Coordinates of C-alpha atoms in Angstrom, one line a residue:
Chain R
M1 CA -175.2 -39.2 100.8
T2 CA -173.0 -41.2 98.5
L3 CA -169.6 -40.4 97.2
T4 CA -168.0 -42.2 94.3
P5 CA -164.2 -42.7 94.3
E6 CA -164.0 -40.0 91.6
D7 CA -165.9 -37.6 94.0
S8 CA -163.4 -38.3 96.7
T9 CA -160.6 -37.6 94.3
A10 CA -162.3 -34.3 93.3
I11 CA -162.6 -33.3 97.0
W12 CA -159.0 -34.1 97.7
L13 CA -157.9 -32.3 94.6
S14 CA -160.0 -29.3 95.4
L15 CA -158.3 -29.1 98.9
K16 CA -154.9 -29.6 97.4
V17 CA -155.3 -27.0 94.7
A18 CA -156.8 -24.4 97.1
L19 CA -154.1 -24.9 99.7
T20 CA -151.2 -24.8 97.1
A21 CA -152.7 -21.7 95.4
T22 CA -153.0 -19.9 98.8
L23 CA -149.5 -20.9 100.0
L24 CA -148.0 -19.9 96.6
A25 CA -149.8 -16.5 96.5
L26 CA -149.1 -15.6 100.2
P27 CA -145.5 -14.3 99.9
F28 CA -146.4 -12.3 96.7
G29 CA -149.6 -11.0 98.3
F30 CA -147.7 -9.9 101.4
A31 CA -145.0 -8.2 99.4
L32 CA -147.5 -6.4 97.2
A33 CA -149.6 -5.2 100.1
W34 CA -146.5 -3.9 101.8
L35 CA -145.5 -2.0 98.6
I36 CA -148.9 -0.5 98.2
V37 CA -149.3 0.5 101.9
F38 CA -145.8 1.7 102.8
K39 CA -144.0 2.7 99.7
K40 CA -144.4 5.8 97.5
F41 CA -143.7 5.2 93.8
R42 CA -145.0 6.1 90.4
G43 CA -147.6 3.9 88.8
K44 CA -149.0 2.9 92.2
V45 CA -152.6 3.5 91.1
M46 CA -152.0 1.4 88.0
L47 CA -150.6 -1.4 90.1
E48 CA -153.6 -1.3 92.4
V49 CA -156.0 -1.5 89.4
L50 CA -154.0 -4.4 88.0
V51 CA -154.1 -6.3 91.3
N52 CA -157.8 -5.8 91.7
L53 CA -158.7 -6.6 88.0
P54 CA -159.3 -10.3 88.5
L55 CA -161.9 -9.3 91.1
T56 CA -164.1 -7.7 88.5
L57 CA -163.3 -9.6 85.4
P58 CA -165.3 -12.8 84.5
P59 CA -163.1 -15.8 85.6
V60 CA -163.5 -17.1 82.0
V61 CA -161.7 -14.0 80.7
I62 CA -158.9 -14.6 83.1
G63 CA -158.8 -18.3 82.1
F64 CA -158.6 -17.3 78.5
F65 CA -155.7 -14.9 79.1
L66 CA -153.9 -17.5 81.1
L67 CA -154.3 -19.9 78.3
L68 CA -152.8 -17.4 75.9
L69 CA -149.9 -16.9 78.2
L70 CA -149.3 -20.5 79.2
G71 CA -150.4 -22.2 76.0
K72 CA -147.9 -23.7 73.6
N73 CA -147.5 -20.4 71.8
G74 CA -147.6 -18.1 74.8
W75 CA -144.6 -16.3 76.3
I76 CA -144.4 -18.5 79.3
G77 CA -145.8 -21.5 77.5
K78 CA -142.8 -21.6 75.1
L79 CA -140.4 -21.5 78.0
L80 CA -142.2 -24.3 79.8
D81 CA -142.4 -26.3 76.7
A82 CA -138.6 -25.9 76.2
S83 CA -138.0 -27.1 79.8
A84 CA -140.5 -29.9 79.3
I85 CA -142.7 -28.8 82.2
P86 CA -146.3 -29.5 81.4
I87 CA -148.8 -27.0 82.9
I88 CA -151.9 -26.8 80.8
F89 CA -154.5 -29.5 81.6
T90 CA -152.7 -30.5 84.8
W91 CA -153.6 -29.8 88.4
K92 CA -150.9 -27.1 88.4
A93 CA -152.9 -25.2 85.9
A94 CA -155.9 -25.3 88.3
V95 CA -153.5 -23.9 91.0
I96 CA -152.5 -21.0 88.7
A97 CA -156.1 -20.3 87.9
S98 CA -157.1 -20.3 91.6
A99 CA -154.1 -18.2 92.6
T100 CA -154.9 -15.6 90.0
V101 CA -158.6 -15.3 90.8
G102 CA -158.2 -15.3 94.5
F103 CA -155.1 -13.0 94.7
P104 CA -157.0 -9.7 95.0
L105 CA -158.9 -11.0 98.0
L106 CA -155.6 -11.9 99.7
V107 CA -153.9 -8.6 98.9
R108 CA -157.0 -6.6 100.0
S109 CA -157.2 -8.3 103.4
I110 CA -153.4 -8.0 104.1
R111 CA -153.6 -4.4 103.1
L112 CA -156.4 -3.7 105.5
G113 CA -154.4 -5.3 108.3
M114 CA -151.3 -3.3 107.4
E115 CA -153.2 0.0 107.1
S116 CA -154.4 -0.4 110.7
I117 CA -150.8 -0.4 112.0
D118 CA -149.9 3.0 113.6
E119 CA -147.1 4.5 111.5
Q120 CA -145.4 5.7 114.7
L121 CA -144.9 2.0 115.7
I122 CA -142.8 1.6 112.6
E123 CA -141.0 4.9 113.2
A124 CA -140.3 3.8 116.8
S125 CA -138.9 0.5 115.5
R126 CA -136.6 2.2 113.0
S127 CA -135.4 4.8 115.5
L128 CA -134.6 1.9 117.9
G129 CA -132.1 0.5 115.4
A130 CA -134.1 -1.8 113.2
A131 CA -133.4 -1.8 109.5
W132 CA -136.4 -1.8 107.2
Y133 CA -136.4 -5.5 106.7
D134 CA -136.1 -6.0 110.4
T135 CA -139.1 -3.8 111.0
L136 CA -141.0 -5.7 108.3
V137 CA -140.4 -9.1 110.0
T138 CA -140.6 -8.0 113.7
I139 CA -143.4 -5.4 113.6
I140 CA -145.3 -5.3 110.3
L141 CA -145.6 -9.1 109.9
P142 CA -146.9 -9.9 113.4
L143 CA -149.2 -6.9 113.5
S144 CA -150.8 -7.7 110.1
L145 CA -151.2 -11.4 111.1
R146 CA -154.9 -11.1 111.3
G147 CA -155.2 -9.6 107.8
I148 CA -152.9 -12.3 106.5
M149 CA -155.0 -15.0 108.1
A150 CA -158.3 -13.6 107.0
G151 CA -156.9 -13.1 103.5
S152 CA -155.5 -16.6 103.3
L153 CA -158.8 -18.2 104.4
L154 CA -160.8 -16.0 102.0
M155 CA -158.6 -17.0 99.2
F156 CA -158.7 -20.6 100.2
A157 CA -162.5 -20.5 100.2
R158 CA -162.6 -18.7 96.9
S159 CA -160.2 -21.2 95.3
L160 CA -162.5 -24.1 96.4
G161 CA -165.2 -22.5 94.3
E162 CA -163.1 -21.6 91.3
F163 CA -164.7 -22.7 88.1
G164 CA -164.5 -20.4 85.0
A165 CA -160.7 -20.0 84.7
T166 CA -160.0 -23.6 85.8
I167 CA -162.2 -25.2 83.2
I168 CA -160.4 -23.3 80.5
I169 CA -156.7 -23.9 81.4
A170 CA -157.0 -27.2 83.4
G171 CA -160.0 -28.7 81.6
N172 CA -162.4 -31.1 83.4
I173 CA -160.6 -34.4 83.5
P174 CA -161.9 -36.7 86.2
G175 CA -159.2 -37.8 88.6
V176 CA -156.7 -35.3 87.1
T177 CA -158.1 -31.8 87.1
Q178 CA -161.7 -32.3 88.1
T179 CA -162.3 -30.3 91.3
I180 CA -165.7 -30.2 93.2
P181 CA -167.3 -27.4 91.2
L182 CA -166.3 -29.1 87.9
A183 CA -167.7 -32.4 89.1
I184 CA -171.0 -30.8 90.2
Y185 CA -171.1 -29.2 86.7
D186 CA -170.8 -32.7 85.2
Y187 CA -173.5 -34.2 87.4
A188 CA -175.8 -31.2 86.8
S189 CA -175.7 -31.7 83.1
S190 CA -177.3 -35.2 83.3
P191 CA -180.8 -35.4 85.0
S192 CA -180.1 -38.8 86.6
S193 CA -177.3 -37.5 88.8
V194 CA -179.1 -35.0 90.9
T195 CA -178.4 -36.9 94.2
M196 CA -174.7 -37.2 93.3
A197 CA -174.6 -33.4 92.6
L198 CA -176.4 -32.7 95.9
S199 CA -173.9 -34.9 97.9
L200 CA -171.0 -32.8 96.5
C201 CA -172.9 -29.6 97.2
L202 CA -173.2 -30.7 100.8
V203 CA -169.5 -31.4 101.0
S204 CA -168.8 -28.0 99.6
I205 CA -171.0 -26.3 102.2
L206 CA -169.4 -28.4 105.0
I207 CA -165.9 -27.3 104.0
S208 CA -167.0 -23.6 103.7
V209 CA -168.5 -23.8 107.2
V210 CA -165.3 -25.3 108.7
V211 CA -163.2 -22.6 107.0
L212 CA -165.3 -19.8 108.2
T213 CA -165.5 -21.2 111.7
I214 CA -161.7 -21.4 111.9
H215 CA -161.6 -17.8 110.6
E216 CA -163.8 -16.6 113.4
L217 CA -162.1 -18.6 116.2
L218 CA -158.6 -17.6 115.2
G219 CA -159.8 -14.0 114.9
K220 CA -161.1 -14.1 118.5
K221 CA -157.9 -15.7 119.7
L222 CA -155.8 -13.0 118.1
D223 CA -158.1 -10.3 119.6
R224 CA -157.5 -11.8 123.0
R225 CA -153.7 -11.7 122.5
G226 CA -154.1 -8.0 121.9
A227 CA -152.7 -8.2 118.4
L228 CA -154.2 -5.9 115.8
Chain J
M1 CA -123.9 17.5 122.1
K2 CA -123.6 19.8 119.1
L3 CA -126.3 19.8 116.5
R4 CA -126.0 21.8 113.3
I5 CA -129.0 22.0 111.0
N6 CA -129.3 23.7 107.7
T7 CA -132.3 22.2 105.9
E8 CA -135.4 22.8 104.0
K9 CA -138.5 20.6 103.7
K10 CA -141.7 21.4 101.8
Q11 CA -144.8 19.5 102.7
G12 CA -147.8 20.7 100.8
N13 CA -148.1 24.4 101.5
F14 CA -145.9 24.2 104.6
L15 CA -142.2 25.1 104.3
L16 CA -139.8 24.3 107.1
Q17 CA -136.5 26.2 106.9
V18 CA -134.1 25.6 109.7
H19 CA -130.7 27.1 109.9
T20 CA -129.2 26.8 113.4
E21 CA -126.4 25.4 115.5
V22 CA -127.1 24.5 119.1
S23 CA -125.0 22.8 121.7
G24 CA -125.9 21.6 125.2
E25 CA -127.3 18.6 126.9
R26 CA -130.9 19.7 127.5
I27 CA -132.2 21.6 124.5
G28 CA -135.9 22.6 124.3
I29 CA -137.8 23.1 121.0
F30 CA -140.7 25.3 121.7
G31 CA -143.6 26.1 119.4
Q32 CA -147.3 26.0 118.9
S33 CA -148.9 23.0 117.1
G34 CA -148.4 23.2 113.4
S35 CA -145.2 25.3 113.8
G36 CA -143.0 22.4 112.4
K37 CA -141.7 20.9 115.6
S38 CA -142.6 17.3 114.6
T39 CA -141.3 17.7 111.1
L40 CA -138.0 18.8 112.6
V41 CA -137.9 15.7 114.8
H42 CA -138.5 13.5 111.7
L43 CA -135.7 15.2 109.8
I44 CA -133.2 14.9 112.6
S45 CA -134.1 11.2 113.2
G46 CA -134.0 10.4 109.5
L47 CA -137.6 9.3 109.3
L48 CA -138.2 12.1 106.8
Q49 CA -135.7 13.2 104.2
P50 CA -135.0 17.0 103.8
D51 CA -135.4 18.5 100.3
R52 CA -131.9 19.9 100.6
G53 CA -129.3 21.0 103.2
E54 CA -127.3 19.2 105.8
I55 CA -127.6 17.9 109.4
Y56 CA -124.6 17.3 111.6
L57 CA -124.6 15.7 115.0
N58 CA -121.3 16.1 117.0
D59 CA -119.5 16.8 113.6
E60 CA -120.8 13.6 112.1
C61 CA -122.7 14.1 108.9
L62 CA -126.2 12.6 109.2
F63 CA -127.5 14.2 106.0
S64 CA -126.0 16.3 103.3
T65 CA -127.2 16.9 99.7
S66 CA -123.8 18.1 98.6
K67 CA -122.0 15.1 100.0
R68 CA -124.8 12.7 99.0
V69 CA -125.1 11.4 102.6
N70 CA -128.3 10.2 104.1
L71 CA -127.8 8.0 107.1
S72 CA -130.8 5.6 107.6
P73 CA -132.7 6.0 110.9
E74 CA -131.3 2.8 112.4
R75 CA -127.7 4.0 111.9
R76 CA -128.2 7.5 113.4
R77 CA -128.6 6.2 117.0
I78 CA -131.2 8.8 117.7
A79 CA -134.1 7.4 119.8
I80 CA -137.6 9.0 120.0
V81 CA -140.1 9.1 122.8
F82 CA -143.5 10.0 121.3
Q83 CA -146.5 11.7 122.7
Q84 CA -148.3 8.3 122.9
A85 CA -146.1 5.5 124.3
M86 CA -146.2 3.5 121.0
L87 CA -145.3 0.2 122.7
F88 CA -145.3 -2.8 120.4
P89 CA -148.7 -4.4 121.2
H90 CA -147.6 -7.9 120.3
L91 CA -144.6 -7.9 122.6
S92 CA -144.3 -8.1 126.4
V93 CA -143.0 -5.2 128.5
K94 CA -139.6 -6.9 128.7
A95 CA -139.4 -7.5 124.9
N96 CA -140.4 -3.9 124.3
L97 CA -137.6 -2.7 126.6
L98 CA -135.0 -4.9 125.0
Y99 CA -136.1 -4.2 121.4
G100 CA -133.5 -1.4 120.9
Y101 CA -130.9 -3.0 123.2
R102 CA -130.7 -6.2 121.2
R103 CA -130.2 -4.1 118.0
C104 CA -127.4 -2.0 119.6
R105 CA -123.8 -3.0 118.8
T106 CA -122.1 -4.6 121.7
E107 CA -119.4 -1.9 122.0
N108 CA -122.2 0.7 122.3
R109 CA -124.1 -1.1 125.0
Q110 CA -123.1 1.1 127.9
I111 CA -126.4 1.2 129.7
K112 CA -127.4 -2.2 131.1
P113 CA -131.0 -3.3 131.3
E114 CA -130.8 -4.1 135.1
T115 CA -129.6 -0.6 136.0
L116 CA -132.3 1.1 133.9
I117 CA -135.1 -1.2 135.2
A118 CA -134.1 -0.2 138.7
I119 CA -133.9 3.5 138.1
L120 CA -137.3 3.6 136.3
K121 CA -138.8 1.1 138.8
L122 CA -139.9 -1.2 136.0
Q123 CA -139.4 -4.5 137.8
P124 CA -143.1 -5.1 138.7
L125 CA -144.2 -4.4 135.2
L126 CA -141.9 -6.8 133.3
Q127 CA -144.1 -9.8 133.1
R128 CA -147.3 -7.8 132.3
G129 CA -148.7 -7.4 128.8
V130 CA -148.5 -3.9 127.5
A131 CA -152.3 -3.6 127.3
N132 CA -152.4 -3.9 131.1
L133 CA -150.3 -0.8 131.8
S134 CA -151.6 2.6 132.8
G135 CA -150.8 5.7 130.7
G136 CA -147.9 6.7 133.0
E137 CA -146.5 3.2 133.2
K138 CA -146.6 2.9 129.4
Q139 CA -144.7 6.2 129.0
R140 CA -142.1 5.0 131.5
V141 CA -141.6 1.8 129.5
A142 CA -141.4 3.8 126.3
L143 CA -138.7 6.0 127.9
G144 CA -136.8 2.9 129.1
R145 CA -137.0 1.3 125.7
A146 CA -135.5 4.4 124.1
I147 CA -132.7 4.7 126.7
L148 CA -131.8 1.0 126.4
A149 CA -131.2 1.5 122.7
N150 CA -128.1 3.5 124.0
P151 CA -128.8 6.4 121.7
R152 CA -126.4 9.4 121.1
L153 CA -129.4 11.7 121.3
L154 CA -132.9 11.3 122.7
L155 CA -135.8 13.1 121.0
M156 CA -138.7 13.7 123.3
D157 CA -141.6 14.7 121.1
E158 CA -144.2 16.1 123.5
P159 CA -143.9 13.0 125.7
L160 CA -146.1 14.5 128.4
S161 CA -148.9 15.9 126.4
A162 CA -151.1 12.8 126.5
L163 CA -150.8 12.5 130.3
D164 CA -152.9 14.3 132.9
D165 CA -151.3 16.8 135.3
T166 CA -150.6 14.4 138.2
L167 CA -148.9 11.8 135.9
R168 CA -147.0 14.5 134.0
F169 CA -145.2 15.6 137.2
Q170 CA -144.6 12.0 138.2
I171 CA -142.8 11.3 134.9
I172 CA -140.7 14.5 134.7
P173 CA -138.3 13.3 137.5
Y174 CA -137.8 10.1 135.5
L175 CA -137.1 11.9 132.3
K176 CA -134.6 14.2 134.0
S177 CA -132.9 11.5 136.0
V178 CA -132.3 9.0 133.2
S179 CA -130.6 11.6 131.0
E180 CA -128.5 12.9 133.9
E181 CA -127.7 9.4 135.2
F182 CA -126.7 8.0 131.8
G183 CA -125.4 11.3 130.2
I184 CA -127.7 11.2 127.2
P185 CA -128.3 14.6 125.7
Y186 CA -131.9 15.3 124.7
L187 CA -134.1 17.6 122.6
F188 CA -137.3 18.2 124.4
I189 CA -140.2 19.2 122.2
S190 CA -143.2 20.9 123.7
H191 CA -145.7 23.8 123.5
S192 CA -145.7 24.2 127.3
I193 CA -143.6 26.9 128.9
L194 CA -143.8 25.1 132.2
E195 CA -142.3 21.9 130.7
M196 CA -139.6 24.0 129.1
Q197 CA -138.8 25.6 132.5
L198 CA -138.5 22.1 134.0
M199 CA -136.7 20.3 131.2
A200 CA -134.5 22.6 129.2
D201 CA -131.4 24.8 129.6
R202 CA -131.6 26.3 126.1
I203 CA -134.6 26.7 123.9
L204 CA -135.1 27.0 120.1
V205 CA -138.4 28.8 119.5
I206 CA -139.9 27.6 116.2
K207 CA -142.6 29.7 114.5
N208 CA -144.1 29.1 111.0
G209 CA -141.4 26.6 110.1
Q210 CA -138.5 28.8 111.1
I211 CA -136.3 29.2 114.2
A212 CA -137.6 32.5 115.5
E213 CA -135.1 32.8 118.3
T214 CA -132.7 31.0 120.6
T215 CA -133.4 31.7 124.2
T216 CA -133.4 30.4 127.8
P217 CA -136.5 29.0 129.7
D218 CA -136.5 32.1 132.0
Q219 CA -136.4 34.6 129.1
L220 CA -139.2 32.6 127.3
A221 CA -141.4 32.7 130.4
R222 CA -140.8 36.4 131.0
K223 CA -141.6 37.2 127.4
S224 CA -144.8 35.2 127.4
M225 CA -145.9 36.6 130.9
A226 CA -148.5 39.0 129.6
Q227 CA -150.2 36.5 127.2
S228 CA -150.0 33.4 129.3
P229 CA -153.1 32.8 131.4
K230 CA -151.1 32.2 134.5
G231 CA -148.5 34.9 133.9
Y232 CA -144.9 33.9 134.8
L233 CA -144.7 30.7 136.8
N234 CA -142.3 30.7 139.7
L235 CA -141.1 27.2 140.3
I236 CA -140.2 26.5 143.9
H237 CA -138.7 23.3 145.3
L238 CA -139.6 22.9 149.0
A239 CA -138.9 20.0 151.3
D240 CA -139.7 18.5 154.8
P241 CA -142.3 20.9 156.3
F242 CA -143.7 21.0 159.8
Q243 CA -147.4 21.4 160.2
K244 CA -148.8 24.5 162.0
N245 CA -152.4 25.6 162.2
G246 CA -153.5 23.3 159.4
L247 CA -150.9 24.6 157.1
Y248 CA -147.5 23.3 155.9
A249 CA -144.6 25.4 156.9
Y250 CA -141.6 25.1 154.6
Q251 CA -138.2 26.6 155.1
W252 CA -137.2 28.7 152.0
G253 CA -133.9 30.4 152.5
D254 CA -134.3 32.6 155.5
N255 CA -138.1 32.7 155.2
T256 CA -140.8 30.3 156.1
L257 CA -143.5 29.7 153.5
F258 CA -147.0 28.7 154.6
V259 CA -148.7 26.4 152.1
S260 CA -152.2 24.9 152.2
D261 CA -151.6 22.0 149.8
G262 CA -148.4 20.5 150.9
E263 CA -147.0 17.1 151.4
P264 CA -146.1 15.9 155.0
T265 CA -142.7 14.5 154.0
G266 CA -140.2 14.6 151.2
Q267 CA -139.6 17.1 148.4
S268 CA -142.3 18.9 146.5
L269 CA -142.4 21.2 143.6
F270 CA -144.8 24.2 143.7
E271 CA -145.8 26.7 141.1
L272 CA -146.7 30.2 142.0
S273 CA -148.2 32.5 139.4
S274 CA -146.6 36.0 139.2
R275 CA -150.2 37.3 139.4
E276 CA -150.8 35.9 142.8
I277 CA -148.2 38.1 144.5
I278 CA -149.4 41.4 145.9
L279 CA -146.8 44.1 146.5
F280 CA -146.8 46.7 149.3
K281 CA -144.5 49.6 149.5
K282 CA -144.8 49.6 153.4
H283 CA -145.3 46.9 155.9
P284 CA -149.1 46.3 156.0
E285 CA -150.3 46.1 159.5
A286 CA -152.7 43.2 159.2
I287 CA -153.5 41.1 156.2
S288 CA -155.2 37.8 155.6
A289 CA -152.4 36.4 153.4
R290 CA -150.2 34.0 155.4
N291 CA -146.9 34.9 153.7
L292 CA -145.3 38.3 153.8
L293 CA -141.8 38.5 152.4
K294 CA -139.5 41.5 152.7
C295 CA -137.6 41.8 149.4
T296 CA -135.6 44.1 147.2
V297 CA -136.3 44.8 143.5
A298 CA -133.4 43.2 141.6
E299 CA -134.7 43.8 138.1
M300 CA -137.7 45.0 136.1
F301 CA -138.8 43.9 132.7
D302 CA -141.5 44.7 130.2
S303 CA -144.0 42.2 128.8
E304 CA -146.6 43.8 126.5
G305 CA -147.8 46.6 128.8
R306 CA -147.2 44.7 132.0
V307 CA -144.2 45.0 134.3
G308 CA -142.4 42.0 135.7
I309 CA -140.6 42.7 139.0
V310 CA -137.8 40.3 140.0
L311 CA -137.9 40.2 143.8
A312 CA -134.7 39.2 145.5
M313 CA -134.5 37.9 149.0
K314 CA -131.2 36.6 150.4
S315 CA -130.6 33.9 147.8
E316 CA -134.1 33.3 146.5
K317 CA -135.9 35.1 143.7
L318 CA -139.5 35.5 142.7
V319 CA -141.1 37.2 139.7
A320 CA -144.2 39.3 140.4
E321 CA -146.3 41.0 137.8
I322 CA -148.1 44.4 138.0
V323 CA -149.6 46.7 135.5
R324 CA -147.5 49.7 134.4
S325 CA -149.7 52.3 136.2
A326 CA -149.2 50.5 139.5
A327 CA -145.5 50.4 139.0
E328 CA -145.5 54.2 138.4
E329 CA -147.8 55.0 141.3
L330 CA -145.7 53.0 143.8
K331 CA -142.6 54.5 142.2
I332 CA -140.9 51.1 142.1
T333 CA -137.4 51.1 140.8
V334 CA -134.5 48.7 140.9
G335 CA -133.3 48.7 144.5
S336 CA -136.6 49.5 146.1
T337 CA -137.7 47.6 149.1
L338 CA -141.1 45.9 148.9
F339 CA -143.3 43.6 150.8
A340 CA -144.7 40.7 148.9
A341 CA -147.9 39.1 150.2
I342 CA -148.8 35.6 149.1
K343 CA -151.8 33.5 150.1
A344 CA -151.1 30.0 151.4
S345 CA -153.5 28.7 148.8
S346 CA -151.6 30.3 145.9
F347 CA -148.9 27.7 145.9
R348 CA -150.0 24.8 143.5
K349 CA -148.3 21.5 144.1
L350 CA -146.9 20.0 140.9
G351 CA -145.3 16.8 142.1

């Protein structure tokens, strides 16, 4: 197995992008899951459809819409341009692509975790003098920890594999925006680089195995602690 | 404690309409499941918002549509003990107990954790995880947690329903003692007449989402005598027996009661069904029943074709139940002298 310096950069970039995307999405995912599970409001079904949309849309479509939004003439793009913050074709664009595509997985897992909390536990907390935000932090957050963790790891893993949306808004620039899947794509298009592609595939599998193992081990540990 | 409720709440096809004012320290809310008891608990505690109306606790407005007041649950200071203990699974027993206490304003912290832990005998449980507690222990911790929040009112929503009989009667003294000891008024919600007799002074009977009547535990038990499978339950506290011929002999006023299933020492509570008492007009010469009490008829009441006879001894009373034809045949009237025969095995020990 041989890895070129570009490959190593791609691996580090992949990990950096996936981690940043997950951390960035986490508070929003938690808040949205909380809204969907515990609050009654109009347009809830629409919100759910919207949240889940990236799950069913081709990532290329998402990438295209993000490009329209973040590009020079897009709503957000104009603002970013005015404040001189470059996004498109930088690693930050890869983060946004990953965060958008992986977001439904995160919300879904946290939601499942929250839905398993007995409503009377929340009622007990409120009647014992906790305001809603206090209950959110001291009861809902710890009891949905397993869902949060499962969702984060799933999203992290999904981000590592993100290709379609990333290539559109971040491009495939070696050393700048080239993540593992993009590098494999490059190698795969030239017949002489099969070994190089295989090496990166192996790294990909290795990272996935590590992530899934952590998921299982942490899940067991939380089970032992008696948390939900 | 004075509670004034004039509210309406529609949930699907079910309409709860409560218009009542009740005062006292030990109030029972009695009703079958689906009658609206739990909805009422939710409305009082603020966990559910009424469609319209008002709720006042001791002249403080908790909810009013006209005044646009809706105090949030955490500001009402009304704690709830649920049917299931609902302990927070990620917290220790100690952290569960202190959850409400830590959120209670310092000036309201009249009940101290040490005192409560001693009364509820919680010391040995403190370091354990909540998953390692038995059903009765869990409910004791839940009760302690609610009391330590120093509430103005305690709502007990069928707190004994999930427990078996033995545990139920172990918990009842705790429920009563904490509210007496700390002076916290409570609403006790249940569908059991026996629990109402043990826990409440006044009772609101709720039927199909409305308060059907306000009554006393005794009146409720008398009224339901004919339908209830065990008739009217006489509750008798007896203490410190001596043993004789394999039976426990308890002093009860001027009489001695012989009981098969007693407790060698201490106080015990027994139930005696009104249907287990056989009445004689004259002293029977020889009977197998171990208890024969001479008594006077103090009162008679009707319960759907059956006649309840309140038997008075010197200071004790018992309710016996006979069919109307028997009452007519024996010519029983208020003031008649009767002999009541009760088998030693008819006394059922509750706790």
